[in-house]
XYZ file of N, CA, C and O in Angstrom:
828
model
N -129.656 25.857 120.733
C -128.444 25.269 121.303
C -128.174 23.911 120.729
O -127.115 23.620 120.173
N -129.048 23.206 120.870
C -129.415 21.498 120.131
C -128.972 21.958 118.584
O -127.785 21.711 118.365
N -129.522 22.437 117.721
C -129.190 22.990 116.623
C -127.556 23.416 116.223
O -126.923 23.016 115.246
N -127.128 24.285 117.218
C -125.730 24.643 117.117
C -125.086 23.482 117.218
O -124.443 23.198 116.207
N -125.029 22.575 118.247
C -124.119 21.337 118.455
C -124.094 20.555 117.407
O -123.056 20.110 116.917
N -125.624 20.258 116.850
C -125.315 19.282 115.340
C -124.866 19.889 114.480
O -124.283 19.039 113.807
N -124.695 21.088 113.891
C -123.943 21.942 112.615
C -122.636 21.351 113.505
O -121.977 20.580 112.808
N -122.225 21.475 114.535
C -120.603 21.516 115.102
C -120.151 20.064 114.498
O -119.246 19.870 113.686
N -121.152 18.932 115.201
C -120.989 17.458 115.028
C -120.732 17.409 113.438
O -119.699 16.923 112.978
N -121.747 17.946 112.642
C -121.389 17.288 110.843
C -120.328 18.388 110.277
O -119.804 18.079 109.207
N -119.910 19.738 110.905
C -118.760 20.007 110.525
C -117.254 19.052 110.961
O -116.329 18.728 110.216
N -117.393 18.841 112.073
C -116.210 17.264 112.691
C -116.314 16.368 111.751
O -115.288 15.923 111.237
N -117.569 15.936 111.350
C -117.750 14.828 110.932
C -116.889 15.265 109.305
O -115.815 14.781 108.947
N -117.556 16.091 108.677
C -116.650 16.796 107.508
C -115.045 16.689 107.384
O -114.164 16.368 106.587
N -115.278 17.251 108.925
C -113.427 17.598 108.507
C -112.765 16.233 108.731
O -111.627 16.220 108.260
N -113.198 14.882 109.407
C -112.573 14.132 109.392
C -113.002 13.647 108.396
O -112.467 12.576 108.683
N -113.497 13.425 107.440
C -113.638 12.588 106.525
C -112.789 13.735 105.432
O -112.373 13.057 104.492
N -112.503 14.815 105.290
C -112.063 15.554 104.604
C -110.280 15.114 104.846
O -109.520 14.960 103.890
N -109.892 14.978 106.168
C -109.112 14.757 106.759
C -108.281 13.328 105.866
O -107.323 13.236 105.098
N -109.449 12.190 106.593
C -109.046 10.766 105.842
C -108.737 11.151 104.521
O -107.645 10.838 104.047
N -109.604 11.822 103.837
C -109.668 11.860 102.151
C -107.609 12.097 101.643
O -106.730 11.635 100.914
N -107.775 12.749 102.296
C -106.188 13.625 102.488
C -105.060 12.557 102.915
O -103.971 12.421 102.357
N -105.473 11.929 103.862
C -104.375 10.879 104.092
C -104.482 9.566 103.154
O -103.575 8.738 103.242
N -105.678 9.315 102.154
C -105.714 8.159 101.601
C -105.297 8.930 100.363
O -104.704 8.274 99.506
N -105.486 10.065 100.160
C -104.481 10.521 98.835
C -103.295 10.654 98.741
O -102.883 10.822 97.593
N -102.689 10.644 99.407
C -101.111 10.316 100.153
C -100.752 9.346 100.289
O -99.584 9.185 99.935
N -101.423 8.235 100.812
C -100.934 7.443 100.995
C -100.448 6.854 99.563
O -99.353 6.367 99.284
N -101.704 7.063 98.654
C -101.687 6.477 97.440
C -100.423 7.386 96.859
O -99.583 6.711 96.264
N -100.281 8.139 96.901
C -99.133 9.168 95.669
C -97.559 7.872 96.722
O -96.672 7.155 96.259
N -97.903 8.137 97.906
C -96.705 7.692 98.219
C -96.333 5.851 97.661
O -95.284 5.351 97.254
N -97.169 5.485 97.797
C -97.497 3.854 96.765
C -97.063 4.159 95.369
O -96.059 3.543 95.010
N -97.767 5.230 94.234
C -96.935 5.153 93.867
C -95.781 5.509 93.250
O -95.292 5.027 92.228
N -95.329 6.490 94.022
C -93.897 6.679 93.863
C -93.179 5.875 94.443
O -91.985 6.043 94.193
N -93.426 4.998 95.176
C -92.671 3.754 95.280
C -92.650 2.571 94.864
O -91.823 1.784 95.325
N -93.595 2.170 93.860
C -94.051 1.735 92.974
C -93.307 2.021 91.503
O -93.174 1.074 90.729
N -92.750 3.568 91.080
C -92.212 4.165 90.446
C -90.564 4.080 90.973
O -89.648 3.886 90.174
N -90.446 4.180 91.805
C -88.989 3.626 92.358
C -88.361 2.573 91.774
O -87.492 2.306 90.944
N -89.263 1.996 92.650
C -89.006 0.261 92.642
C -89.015 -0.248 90.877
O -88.207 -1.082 90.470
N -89.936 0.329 90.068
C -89.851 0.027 88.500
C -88.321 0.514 88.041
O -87.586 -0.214 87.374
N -88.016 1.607 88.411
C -86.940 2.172 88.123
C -85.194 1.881 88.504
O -84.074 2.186 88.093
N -85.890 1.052 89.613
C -84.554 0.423 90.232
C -84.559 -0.804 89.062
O -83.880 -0.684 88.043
N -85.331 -1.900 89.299
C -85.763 -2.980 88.687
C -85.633 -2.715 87.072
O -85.882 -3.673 86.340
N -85.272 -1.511 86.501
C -85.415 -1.142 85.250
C -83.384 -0.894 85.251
O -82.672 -1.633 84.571
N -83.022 -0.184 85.800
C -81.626 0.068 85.952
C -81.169 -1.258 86.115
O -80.636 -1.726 85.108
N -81.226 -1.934 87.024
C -80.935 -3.245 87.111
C -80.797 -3.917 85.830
O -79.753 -4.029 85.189
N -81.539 -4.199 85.628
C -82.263 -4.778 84.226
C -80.930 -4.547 83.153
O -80.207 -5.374 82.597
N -80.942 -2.945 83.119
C -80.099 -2.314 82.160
C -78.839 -2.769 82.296
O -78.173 -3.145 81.331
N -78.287 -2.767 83.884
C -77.012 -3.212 83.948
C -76.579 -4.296 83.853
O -75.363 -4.484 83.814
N -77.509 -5.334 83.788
C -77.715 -6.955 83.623
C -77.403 -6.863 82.217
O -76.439 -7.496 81.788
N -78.038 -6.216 81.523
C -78.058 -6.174 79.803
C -76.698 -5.880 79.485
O -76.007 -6.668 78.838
N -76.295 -4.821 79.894
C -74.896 -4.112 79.773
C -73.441 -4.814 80.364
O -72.274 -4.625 80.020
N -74.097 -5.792 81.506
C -72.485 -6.660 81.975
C -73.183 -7.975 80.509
O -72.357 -8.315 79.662
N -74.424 -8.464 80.422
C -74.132 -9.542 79.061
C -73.545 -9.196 77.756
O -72.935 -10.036 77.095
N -73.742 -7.777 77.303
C -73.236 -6.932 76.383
C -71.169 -7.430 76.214
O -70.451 -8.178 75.551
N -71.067 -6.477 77.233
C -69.778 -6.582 77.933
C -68.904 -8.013 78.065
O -67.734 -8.310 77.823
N -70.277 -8.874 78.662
C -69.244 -10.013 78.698
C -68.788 -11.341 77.309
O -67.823 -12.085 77.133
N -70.254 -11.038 76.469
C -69.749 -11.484 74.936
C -68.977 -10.248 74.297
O -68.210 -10.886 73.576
N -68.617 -8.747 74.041
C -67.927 -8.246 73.461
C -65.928 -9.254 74.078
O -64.955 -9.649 73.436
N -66.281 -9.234 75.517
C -64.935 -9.931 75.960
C -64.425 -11.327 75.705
O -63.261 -11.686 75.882
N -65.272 -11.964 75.336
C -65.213 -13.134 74.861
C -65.195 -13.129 72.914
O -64.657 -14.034 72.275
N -65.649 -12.345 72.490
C -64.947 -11.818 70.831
C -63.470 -11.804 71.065
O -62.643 -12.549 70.538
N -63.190 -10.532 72.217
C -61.835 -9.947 71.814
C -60.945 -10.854 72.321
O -59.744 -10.610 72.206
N -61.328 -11.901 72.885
C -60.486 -13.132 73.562
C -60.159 -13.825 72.451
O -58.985 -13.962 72.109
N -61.388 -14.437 71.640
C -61.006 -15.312 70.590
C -59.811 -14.739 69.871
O -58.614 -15.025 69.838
N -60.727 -13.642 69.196
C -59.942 -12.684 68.287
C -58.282 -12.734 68.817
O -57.349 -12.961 68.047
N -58.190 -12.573 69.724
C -56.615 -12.318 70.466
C -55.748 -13.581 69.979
O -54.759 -13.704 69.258
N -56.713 -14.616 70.828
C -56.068 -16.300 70.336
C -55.962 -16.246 69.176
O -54.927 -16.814 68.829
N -56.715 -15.696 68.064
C -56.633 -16.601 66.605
C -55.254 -15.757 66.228
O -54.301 -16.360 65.735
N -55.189 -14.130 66.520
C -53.813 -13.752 66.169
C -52.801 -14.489 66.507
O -52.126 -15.146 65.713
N -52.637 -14.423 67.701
C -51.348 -15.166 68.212
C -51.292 -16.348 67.601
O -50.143 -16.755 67.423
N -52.088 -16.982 67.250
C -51.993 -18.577 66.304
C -51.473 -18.225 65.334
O -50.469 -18.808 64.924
N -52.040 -17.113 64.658
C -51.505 -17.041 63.258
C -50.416 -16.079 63.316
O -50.112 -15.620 62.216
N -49.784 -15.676 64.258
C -48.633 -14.991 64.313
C -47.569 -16.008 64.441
O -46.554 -16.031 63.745
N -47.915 -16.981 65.525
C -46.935 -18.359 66.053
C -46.998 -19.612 64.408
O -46.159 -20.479 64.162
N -48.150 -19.307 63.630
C -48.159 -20.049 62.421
C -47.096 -19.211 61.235
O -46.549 -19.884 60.361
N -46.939 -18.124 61.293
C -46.411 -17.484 60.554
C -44.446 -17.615 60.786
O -43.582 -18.028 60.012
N -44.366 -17.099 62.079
C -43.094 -17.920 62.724
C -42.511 -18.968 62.528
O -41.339 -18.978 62.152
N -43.317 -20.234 62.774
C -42.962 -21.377 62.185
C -42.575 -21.920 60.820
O -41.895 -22.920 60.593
N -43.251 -20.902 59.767
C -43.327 -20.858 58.277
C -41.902 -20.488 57.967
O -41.112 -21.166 57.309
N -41.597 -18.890 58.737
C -40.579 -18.626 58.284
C -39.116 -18.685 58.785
O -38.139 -18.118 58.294
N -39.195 -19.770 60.241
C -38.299 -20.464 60.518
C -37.972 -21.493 59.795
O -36.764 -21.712 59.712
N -38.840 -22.349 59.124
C -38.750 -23.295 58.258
C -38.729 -23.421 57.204
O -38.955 -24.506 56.670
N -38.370 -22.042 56.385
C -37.794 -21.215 55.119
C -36.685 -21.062 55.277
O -35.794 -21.409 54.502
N -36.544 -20.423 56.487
C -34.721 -20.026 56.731
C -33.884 -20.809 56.676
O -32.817 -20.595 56.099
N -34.419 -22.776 57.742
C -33.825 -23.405 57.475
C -33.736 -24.343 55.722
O -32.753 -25.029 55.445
N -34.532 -24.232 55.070
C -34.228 -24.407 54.126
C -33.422 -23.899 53.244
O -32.877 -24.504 52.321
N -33.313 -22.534 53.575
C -32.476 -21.815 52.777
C -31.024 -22.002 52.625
O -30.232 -22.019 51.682
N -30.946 -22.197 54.459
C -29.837 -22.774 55.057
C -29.221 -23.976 54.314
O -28.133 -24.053 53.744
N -30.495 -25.178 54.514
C -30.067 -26.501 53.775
C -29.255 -26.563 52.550
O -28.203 -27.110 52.216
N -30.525 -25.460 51.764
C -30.255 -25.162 50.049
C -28.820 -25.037 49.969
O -28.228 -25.985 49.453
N -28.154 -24.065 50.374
C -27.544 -23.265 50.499
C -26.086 -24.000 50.870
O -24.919 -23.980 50.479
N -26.603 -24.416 51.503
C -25.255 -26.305 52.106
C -25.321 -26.846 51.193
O -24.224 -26.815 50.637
N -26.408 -27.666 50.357
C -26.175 -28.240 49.339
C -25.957 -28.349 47.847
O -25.859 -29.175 46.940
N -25.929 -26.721 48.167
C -25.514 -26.178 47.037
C -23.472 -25.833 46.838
O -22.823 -26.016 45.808
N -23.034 -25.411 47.945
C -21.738 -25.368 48.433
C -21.852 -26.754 47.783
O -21.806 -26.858 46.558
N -22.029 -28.028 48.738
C -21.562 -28.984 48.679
C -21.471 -29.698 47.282
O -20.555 -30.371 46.808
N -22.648 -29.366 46.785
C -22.375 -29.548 45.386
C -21.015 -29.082 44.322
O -20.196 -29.872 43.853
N -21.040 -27.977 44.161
C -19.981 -27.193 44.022
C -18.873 -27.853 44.532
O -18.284 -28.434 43.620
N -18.412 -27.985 45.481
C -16.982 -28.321 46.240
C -16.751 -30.035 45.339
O -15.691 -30.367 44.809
N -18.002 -30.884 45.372
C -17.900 -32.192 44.783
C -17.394 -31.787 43.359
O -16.225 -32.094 43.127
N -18.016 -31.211 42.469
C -18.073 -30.632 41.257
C -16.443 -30.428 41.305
O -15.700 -31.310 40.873
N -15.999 -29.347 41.795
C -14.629 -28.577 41.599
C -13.496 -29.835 42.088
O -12.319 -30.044 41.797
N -14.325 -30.424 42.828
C -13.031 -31.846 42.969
C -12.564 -32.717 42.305
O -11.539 -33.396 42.346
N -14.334 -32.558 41.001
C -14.226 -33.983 40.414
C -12.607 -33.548 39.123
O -11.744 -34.274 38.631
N -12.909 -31.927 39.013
C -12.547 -31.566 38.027
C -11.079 -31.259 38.060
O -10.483 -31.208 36.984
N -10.479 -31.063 39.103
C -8.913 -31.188 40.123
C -8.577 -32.349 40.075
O -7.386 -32.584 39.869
N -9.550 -33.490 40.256
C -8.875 -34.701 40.196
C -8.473 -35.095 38.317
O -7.546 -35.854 38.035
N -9.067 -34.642 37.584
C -9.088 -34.840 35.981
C -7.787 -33.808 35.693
O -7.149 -34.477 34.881
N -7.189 -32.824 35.852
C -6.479 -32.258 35.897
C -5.262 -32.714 36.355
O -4.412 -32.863 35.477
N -4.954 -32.967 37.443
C -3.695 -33.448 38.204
C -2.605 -34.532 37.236
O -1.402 -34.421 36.999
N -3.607 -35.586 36.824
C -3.018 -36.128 35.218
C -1.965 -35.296 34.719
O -0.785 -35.209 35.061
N -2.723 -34.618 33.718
C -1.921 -33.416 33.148
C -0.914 -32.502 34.261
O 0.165 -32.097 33.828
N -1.240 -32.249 35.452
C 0.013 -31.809 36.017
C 0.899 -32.710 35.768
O 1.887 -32.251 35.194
N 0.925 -33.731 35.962
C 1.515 -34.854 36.233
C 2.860 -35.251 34.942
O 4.073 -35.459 34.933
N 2.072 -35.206 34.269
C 2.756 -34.629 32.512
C 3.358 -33.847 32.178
O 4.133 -33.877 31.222
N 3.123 -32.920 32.934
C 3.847 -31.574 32.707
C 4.483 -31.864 32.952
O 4.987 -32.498 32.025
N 5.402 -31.927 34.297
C 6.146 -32.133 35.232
C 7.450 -33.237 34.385
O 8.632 -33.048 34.097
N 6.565 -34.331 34.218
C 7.172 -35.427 33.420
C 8.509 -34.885 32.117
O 9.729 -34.900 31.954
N 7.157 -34.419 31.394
C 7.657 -34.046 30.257
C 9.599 -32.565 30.593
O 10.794 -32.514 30.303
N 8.573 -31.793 31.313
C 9.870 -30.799 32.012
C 10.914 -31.558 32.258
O 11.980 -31.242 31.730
N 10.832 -32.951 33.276
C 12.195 -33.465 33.436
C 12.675 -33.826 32.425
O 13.818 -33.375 32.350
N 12.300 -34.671 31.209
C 12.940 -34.933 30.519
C 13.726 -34.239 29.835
O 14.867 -34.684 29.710
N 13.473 -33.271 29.343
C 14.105 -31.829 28.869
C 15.771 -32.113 29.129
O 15.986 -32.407 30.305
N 16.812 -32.088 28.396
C 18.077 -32.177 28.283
C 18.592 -30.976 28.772
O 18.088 -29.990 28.234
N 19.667 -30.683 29.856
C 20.072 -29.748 29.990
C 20.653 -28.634 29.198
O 20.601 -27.444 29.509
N 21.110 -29.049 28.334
C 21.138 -27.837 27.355
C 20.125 -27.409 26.397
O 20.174 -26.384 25.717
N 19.107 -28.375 26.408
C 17.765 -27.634 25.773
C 16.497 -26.976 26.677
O 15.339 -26.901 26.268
N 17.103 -26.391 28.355
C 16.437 -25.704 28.549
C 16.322 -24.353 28.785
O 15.535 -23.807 29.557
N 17.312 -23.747 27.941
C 17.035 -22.394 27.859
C 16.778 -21.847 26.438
O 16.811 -20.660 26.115
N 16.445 -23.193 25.424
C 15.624 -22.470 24.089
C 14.268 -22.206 24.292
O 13.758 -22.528 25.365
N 13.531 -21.601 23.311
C 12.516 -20.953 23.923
C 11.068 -21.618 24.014
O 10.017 -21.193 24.494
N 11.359 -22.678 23.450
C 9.878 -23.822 23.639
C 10.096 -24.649 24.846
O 9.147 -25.347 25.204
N 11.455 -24.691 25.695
C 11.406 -25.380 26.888
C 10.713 -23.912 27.755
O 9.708 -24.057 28.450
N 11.312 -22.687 27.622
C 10.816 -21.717 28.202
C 9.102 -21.494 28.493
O 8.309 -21.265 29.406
N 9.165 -21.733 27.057
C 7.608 -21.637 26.683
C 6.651 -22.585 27.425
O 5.622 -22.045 27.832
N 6.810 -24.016 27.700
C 6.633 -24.950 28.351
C 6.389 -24.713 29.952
O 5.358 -25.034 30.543
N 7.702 -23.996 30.626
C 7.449 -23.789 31.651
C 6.705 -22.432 32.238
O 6.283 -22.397 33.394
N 6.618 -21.602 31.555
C 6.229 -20.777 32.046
C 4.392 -21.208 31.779
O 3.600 -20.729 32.590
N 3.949 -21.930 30.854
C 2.571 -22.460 30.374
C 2.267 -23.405 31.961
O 1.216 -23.239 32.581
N 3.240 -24.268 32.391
C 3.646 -25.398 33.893
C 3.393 -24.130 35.006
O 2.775 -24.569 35.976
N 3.592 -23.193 35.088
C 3.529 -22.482 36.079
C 2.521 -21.549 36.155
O 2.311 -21.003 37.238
N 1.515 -21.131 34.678
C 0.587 -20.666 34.763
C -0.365 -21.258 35.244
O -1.343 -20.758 35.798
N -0.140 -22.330 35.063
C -1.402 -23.732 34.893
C -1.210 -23.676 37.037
O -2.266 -23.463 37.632
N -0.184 -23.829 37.733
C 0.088 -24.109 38.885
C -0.728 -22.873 39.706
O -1.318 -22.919 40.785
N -0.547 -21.884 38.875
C -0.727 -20.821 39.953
C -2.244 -20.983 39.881
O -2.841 -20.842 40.948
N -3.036 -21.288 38.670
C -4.276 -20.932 38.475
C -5.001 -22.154 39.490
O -6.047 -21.978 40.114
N -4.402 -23.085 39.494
C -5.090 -24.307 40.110
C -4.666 -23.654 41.660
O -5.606 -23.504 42.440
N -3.418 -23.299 42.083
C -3.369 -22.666 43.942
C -4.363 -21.715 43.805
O -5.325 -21.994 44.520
N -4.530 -20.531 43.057
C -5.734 -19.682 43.376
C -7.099 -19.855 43.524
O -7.918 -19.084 44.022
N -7.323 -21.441 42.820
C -8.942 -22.033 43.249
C -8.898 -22.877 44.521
O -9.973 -23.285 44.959
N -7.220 -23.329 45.467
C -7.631 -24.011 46.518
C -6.939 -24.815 46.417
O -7.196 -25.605 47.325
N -5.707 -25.359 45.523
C -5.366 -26.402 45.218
C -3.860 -26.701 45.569
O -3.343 -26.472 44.476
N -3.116 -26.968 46.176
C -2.183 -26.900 46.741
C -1.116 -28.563 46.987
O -1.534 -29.544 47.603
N 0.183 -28.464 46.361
C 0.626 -29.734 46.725
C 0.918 -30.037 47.972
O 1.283 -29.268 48.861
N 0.774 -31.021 48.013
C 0.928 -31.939 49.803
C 2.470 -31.886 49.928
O 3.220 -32.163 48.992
N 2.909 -31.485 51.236
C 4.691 -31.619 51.292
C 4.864 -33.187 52.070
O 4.197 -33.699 52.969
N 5.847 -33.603 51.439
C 6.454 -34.908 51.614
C 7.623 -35.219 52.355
O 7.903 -35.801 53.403
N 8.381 -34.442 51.155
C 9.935 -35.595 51.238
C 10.230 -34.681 53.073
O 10.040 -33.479 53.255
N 10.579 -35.408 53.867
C 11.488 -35.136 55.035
C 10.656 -34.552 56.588
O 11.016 -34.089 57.671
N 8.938 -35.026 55.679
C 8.160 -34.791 56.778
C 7.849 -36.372 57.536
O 8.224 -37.383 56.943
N 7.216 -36.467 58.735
C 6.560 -37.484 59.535
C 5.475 -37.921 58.297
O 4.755 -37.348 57.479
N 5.792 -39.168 58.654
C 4.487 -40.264 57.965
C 3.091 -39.756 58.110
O 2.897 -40.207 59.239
N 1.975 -39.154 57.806
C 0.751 -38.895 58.000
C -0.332 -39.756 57.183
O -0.528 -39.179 56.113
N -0.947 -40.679 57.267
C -1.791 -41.519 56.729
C -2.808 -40.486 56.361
O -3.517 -40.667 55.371
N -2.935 -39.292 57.183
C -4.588 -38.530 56.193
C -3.759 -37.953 55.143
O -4.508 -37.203 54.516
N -2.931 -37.931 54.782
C -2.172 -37.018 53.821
C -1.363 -38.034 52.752
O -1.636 -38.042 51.552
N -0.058 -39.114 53.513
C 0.583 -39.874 52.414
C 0.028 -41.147 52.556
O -0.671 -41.625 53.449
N 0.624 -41.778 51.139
C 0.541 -43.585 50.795
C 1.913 -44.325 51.022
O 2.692 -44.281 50.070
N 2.231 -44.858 51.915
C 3.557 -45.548 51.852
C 2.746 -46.604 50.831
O 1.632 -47.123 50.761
N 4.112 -46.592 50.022
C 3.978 -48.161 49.123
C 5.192 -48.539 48.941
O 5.435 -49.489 48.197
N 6.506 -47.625 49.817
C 7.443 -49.209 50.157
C 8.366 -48.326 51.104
O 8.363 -47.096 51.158
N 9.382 -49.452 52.049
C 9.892 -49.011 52.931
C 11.636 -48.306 52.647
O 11.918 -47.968 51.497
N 12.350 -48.197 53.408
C 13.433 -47.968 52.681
C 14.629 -47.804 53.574
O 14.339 -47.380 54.693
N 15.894 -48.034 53.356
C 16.950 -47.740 54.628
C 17.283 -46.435 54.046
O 17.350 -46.218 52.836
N 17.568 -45.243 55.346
C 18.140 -43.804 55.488
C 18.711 -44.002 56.021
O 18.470 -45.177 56.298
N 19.820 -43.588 56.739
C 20.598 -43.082 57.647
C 20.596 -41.951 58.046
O 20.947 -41.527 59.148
N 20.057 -41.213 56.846
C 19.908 -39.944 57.270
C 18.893 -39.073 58.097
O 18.918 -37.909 58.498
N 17.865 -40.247 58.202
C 16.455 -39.821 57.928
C 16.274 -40.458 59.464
O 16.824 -41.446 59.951
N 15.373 -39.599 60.010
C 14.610 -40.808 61.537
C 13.481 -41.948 60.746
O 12.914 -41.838 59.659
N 13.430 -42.970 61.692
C 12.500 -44.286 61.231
C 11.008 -43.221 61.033
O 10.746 -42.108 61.489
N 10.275 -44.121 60.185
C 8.764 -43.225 60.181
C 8.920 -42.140 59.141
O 7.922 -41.429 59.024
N 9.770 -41.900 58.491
C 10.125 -40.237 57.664
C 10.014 -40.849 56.254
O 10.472 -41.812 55.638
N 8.950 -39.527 55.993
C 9.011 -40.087 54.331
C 10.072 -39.552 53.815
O 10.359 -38.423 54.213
N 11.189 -40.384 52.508
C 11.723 -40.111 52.265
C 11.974 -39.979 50.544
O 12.898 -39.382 49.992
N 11.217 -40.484 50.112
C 11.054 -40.089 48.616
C 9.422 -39.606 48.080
O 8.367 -39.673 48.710
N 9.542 -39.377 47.440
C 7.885 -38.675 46.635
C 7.928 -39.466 45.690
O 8.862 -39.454 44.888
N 6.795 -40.400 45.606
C 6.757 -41.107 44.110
C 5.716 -40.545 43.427
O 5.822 -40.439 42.205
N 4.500 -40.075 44.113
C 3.887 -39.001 42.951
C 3.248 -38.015 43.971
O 3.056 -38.325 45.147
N 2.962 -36.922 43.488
C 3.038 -35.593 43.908
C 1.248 -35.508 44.609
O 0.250 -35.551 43.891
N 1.230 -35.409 45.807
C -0.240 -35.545 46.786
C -0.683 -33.943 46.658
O 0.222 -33.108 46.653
N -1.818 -33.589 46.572
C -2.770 -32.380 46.273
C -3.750 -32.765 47.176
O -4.152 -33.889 47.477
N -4.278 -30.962 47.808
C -5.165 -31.029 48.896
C -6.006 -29.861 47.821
O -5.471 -29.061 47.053
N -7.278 -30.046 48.033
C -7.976 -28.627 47.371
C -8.934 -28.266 48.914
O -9.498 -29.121 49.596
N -8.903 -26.686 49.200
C -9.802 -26.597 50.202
C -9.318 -27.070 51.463
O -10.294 -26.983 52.209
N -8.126 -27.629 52.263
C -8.063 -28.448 53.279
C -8.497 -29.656 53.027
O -8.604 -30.375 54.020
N -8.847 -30.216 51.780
C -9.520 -31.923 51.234
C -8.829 -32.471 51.003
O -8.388 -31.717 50.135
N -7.833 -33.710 50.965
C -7.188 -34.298 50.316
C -8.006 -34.716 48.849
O -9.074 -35.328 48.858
N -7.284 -34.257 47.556
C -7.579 -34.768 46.278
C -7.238 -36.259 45.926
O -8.011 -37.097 45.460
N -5.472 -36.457 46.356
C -5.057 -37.247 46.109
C -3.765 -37.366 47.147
O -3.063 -36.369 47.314
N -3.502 -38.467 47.760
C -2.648 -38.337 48.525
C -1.428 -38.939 47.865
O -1.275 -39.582 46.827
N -0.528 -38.474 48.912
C 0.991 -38.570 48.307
C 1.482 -39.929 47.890
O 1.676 -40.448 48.989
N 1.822 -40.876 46.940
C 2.469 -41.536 47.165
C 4.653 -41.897 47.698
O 5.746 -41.664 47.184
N 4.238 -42.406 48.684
C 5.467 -41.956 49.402
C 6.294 -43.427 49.753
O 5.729 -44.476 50.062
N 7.775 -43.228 49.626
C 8.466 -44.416 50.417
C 9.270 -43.658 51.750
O 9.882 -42.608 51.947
N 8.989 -44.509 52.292
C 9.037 -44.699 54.145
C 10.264 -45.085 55.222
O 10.321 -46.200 55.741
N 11.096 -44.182 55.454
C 12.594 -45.095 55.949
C 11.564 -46.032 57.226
O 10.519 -45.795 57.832
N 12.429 -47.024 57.184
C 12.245 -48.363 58.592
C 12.647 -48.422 59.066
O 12.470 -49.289 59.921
């Protein structure tokens, strides 16, 4: 009987220590798989830490990068706004050149209208239908038309209002016919080229 009870006692004794064995192997697997967790969290982490620094210098490239375009897009703009206006300038001072040029050369001319004209009056009435007075005028009227087709046009005078941007009084005169202020004779013939005055009229002036 004594005999039976101690086999009973060191089988208890067995199974609890068989028992513990079992719960300290568990315990341990459960350590570490949480141990294995926890690396794995701490490892993801890690990764995503890596991956927002990744992320946040790729965003800071494409930032620069962005700015330096737009600089050199807003540099490029400026270039070729400031071409255009040159072109512009050029382009004015090139007209303007030209227009000075074609004036200087209207004013060297007008002379010779001037002559023409002259010479035509003198012409005797019965020597103007031989054919070198002919010849004369029709040369006076080629010459007229060619100078109106570049711009050139005589100033009207006799029986208009006094205009200082247009005539020269250089003397006064009694009309009766005429209102005070009215030019009334043409002493030499005023030319505008372009809307410019070339030469203005010289004119006498009723008082």
């Amino acid at each position: 009987m004594a005999e039976k009870e101690n086999i009973t006692e060191v089988q208890e004794t067995d199974m609890q220590e068989d028992t513990e064995q079992v719960q300290q192997e568990v315990t341990e697997e459960t350590d570490v798989s949480q141990d294995t967790a926890q690396d794995a969290e701490a490892a993801e982490e890690k990764g995503e830490k890596k991956a927002f620094g990744k992320n946040k210098k790729k965003d800071k490239k494409e930032d620069a990068l962005k700015e330096k375009i737009a600089e050199l897009e807003d540099k490029v703009m400026r270039q070729m706004a400031e071409f255009e206006n040159f072109r512009r300038r050029t382009e004015k001072e090139k007209s303007a050149m030209f227009e000075v040029g074609a004036k200087s050369v209207v004013e060297k001319i007008l002379p010779v209208v001037d002559n023409f004209e002259r010479g035509l009056a003198t012409i005797p009435e019965e020597d103007k239908g031989t054919p070198f007075a002919e010849g004369m005028t029709m040369i006076y009227k080629q010459l007229m038309t060619s100078l109106e087709e570049i711009g050139v046009k005589p100033i009207e005078a006799v029986g208009k209002e006094f205009d200082p941007n247009f005539h020269n009084a250089v003397m006064q005169v009694e009309n009766d016919e005429l209102e005070s202020g009215v030019v009334a004779q043409e002493l030499l013939k005023g030319y505008t080229y372009r809307e410019t005055v070339v030469r203005h009229s010289m004119v006498s002036v009723t008082s």
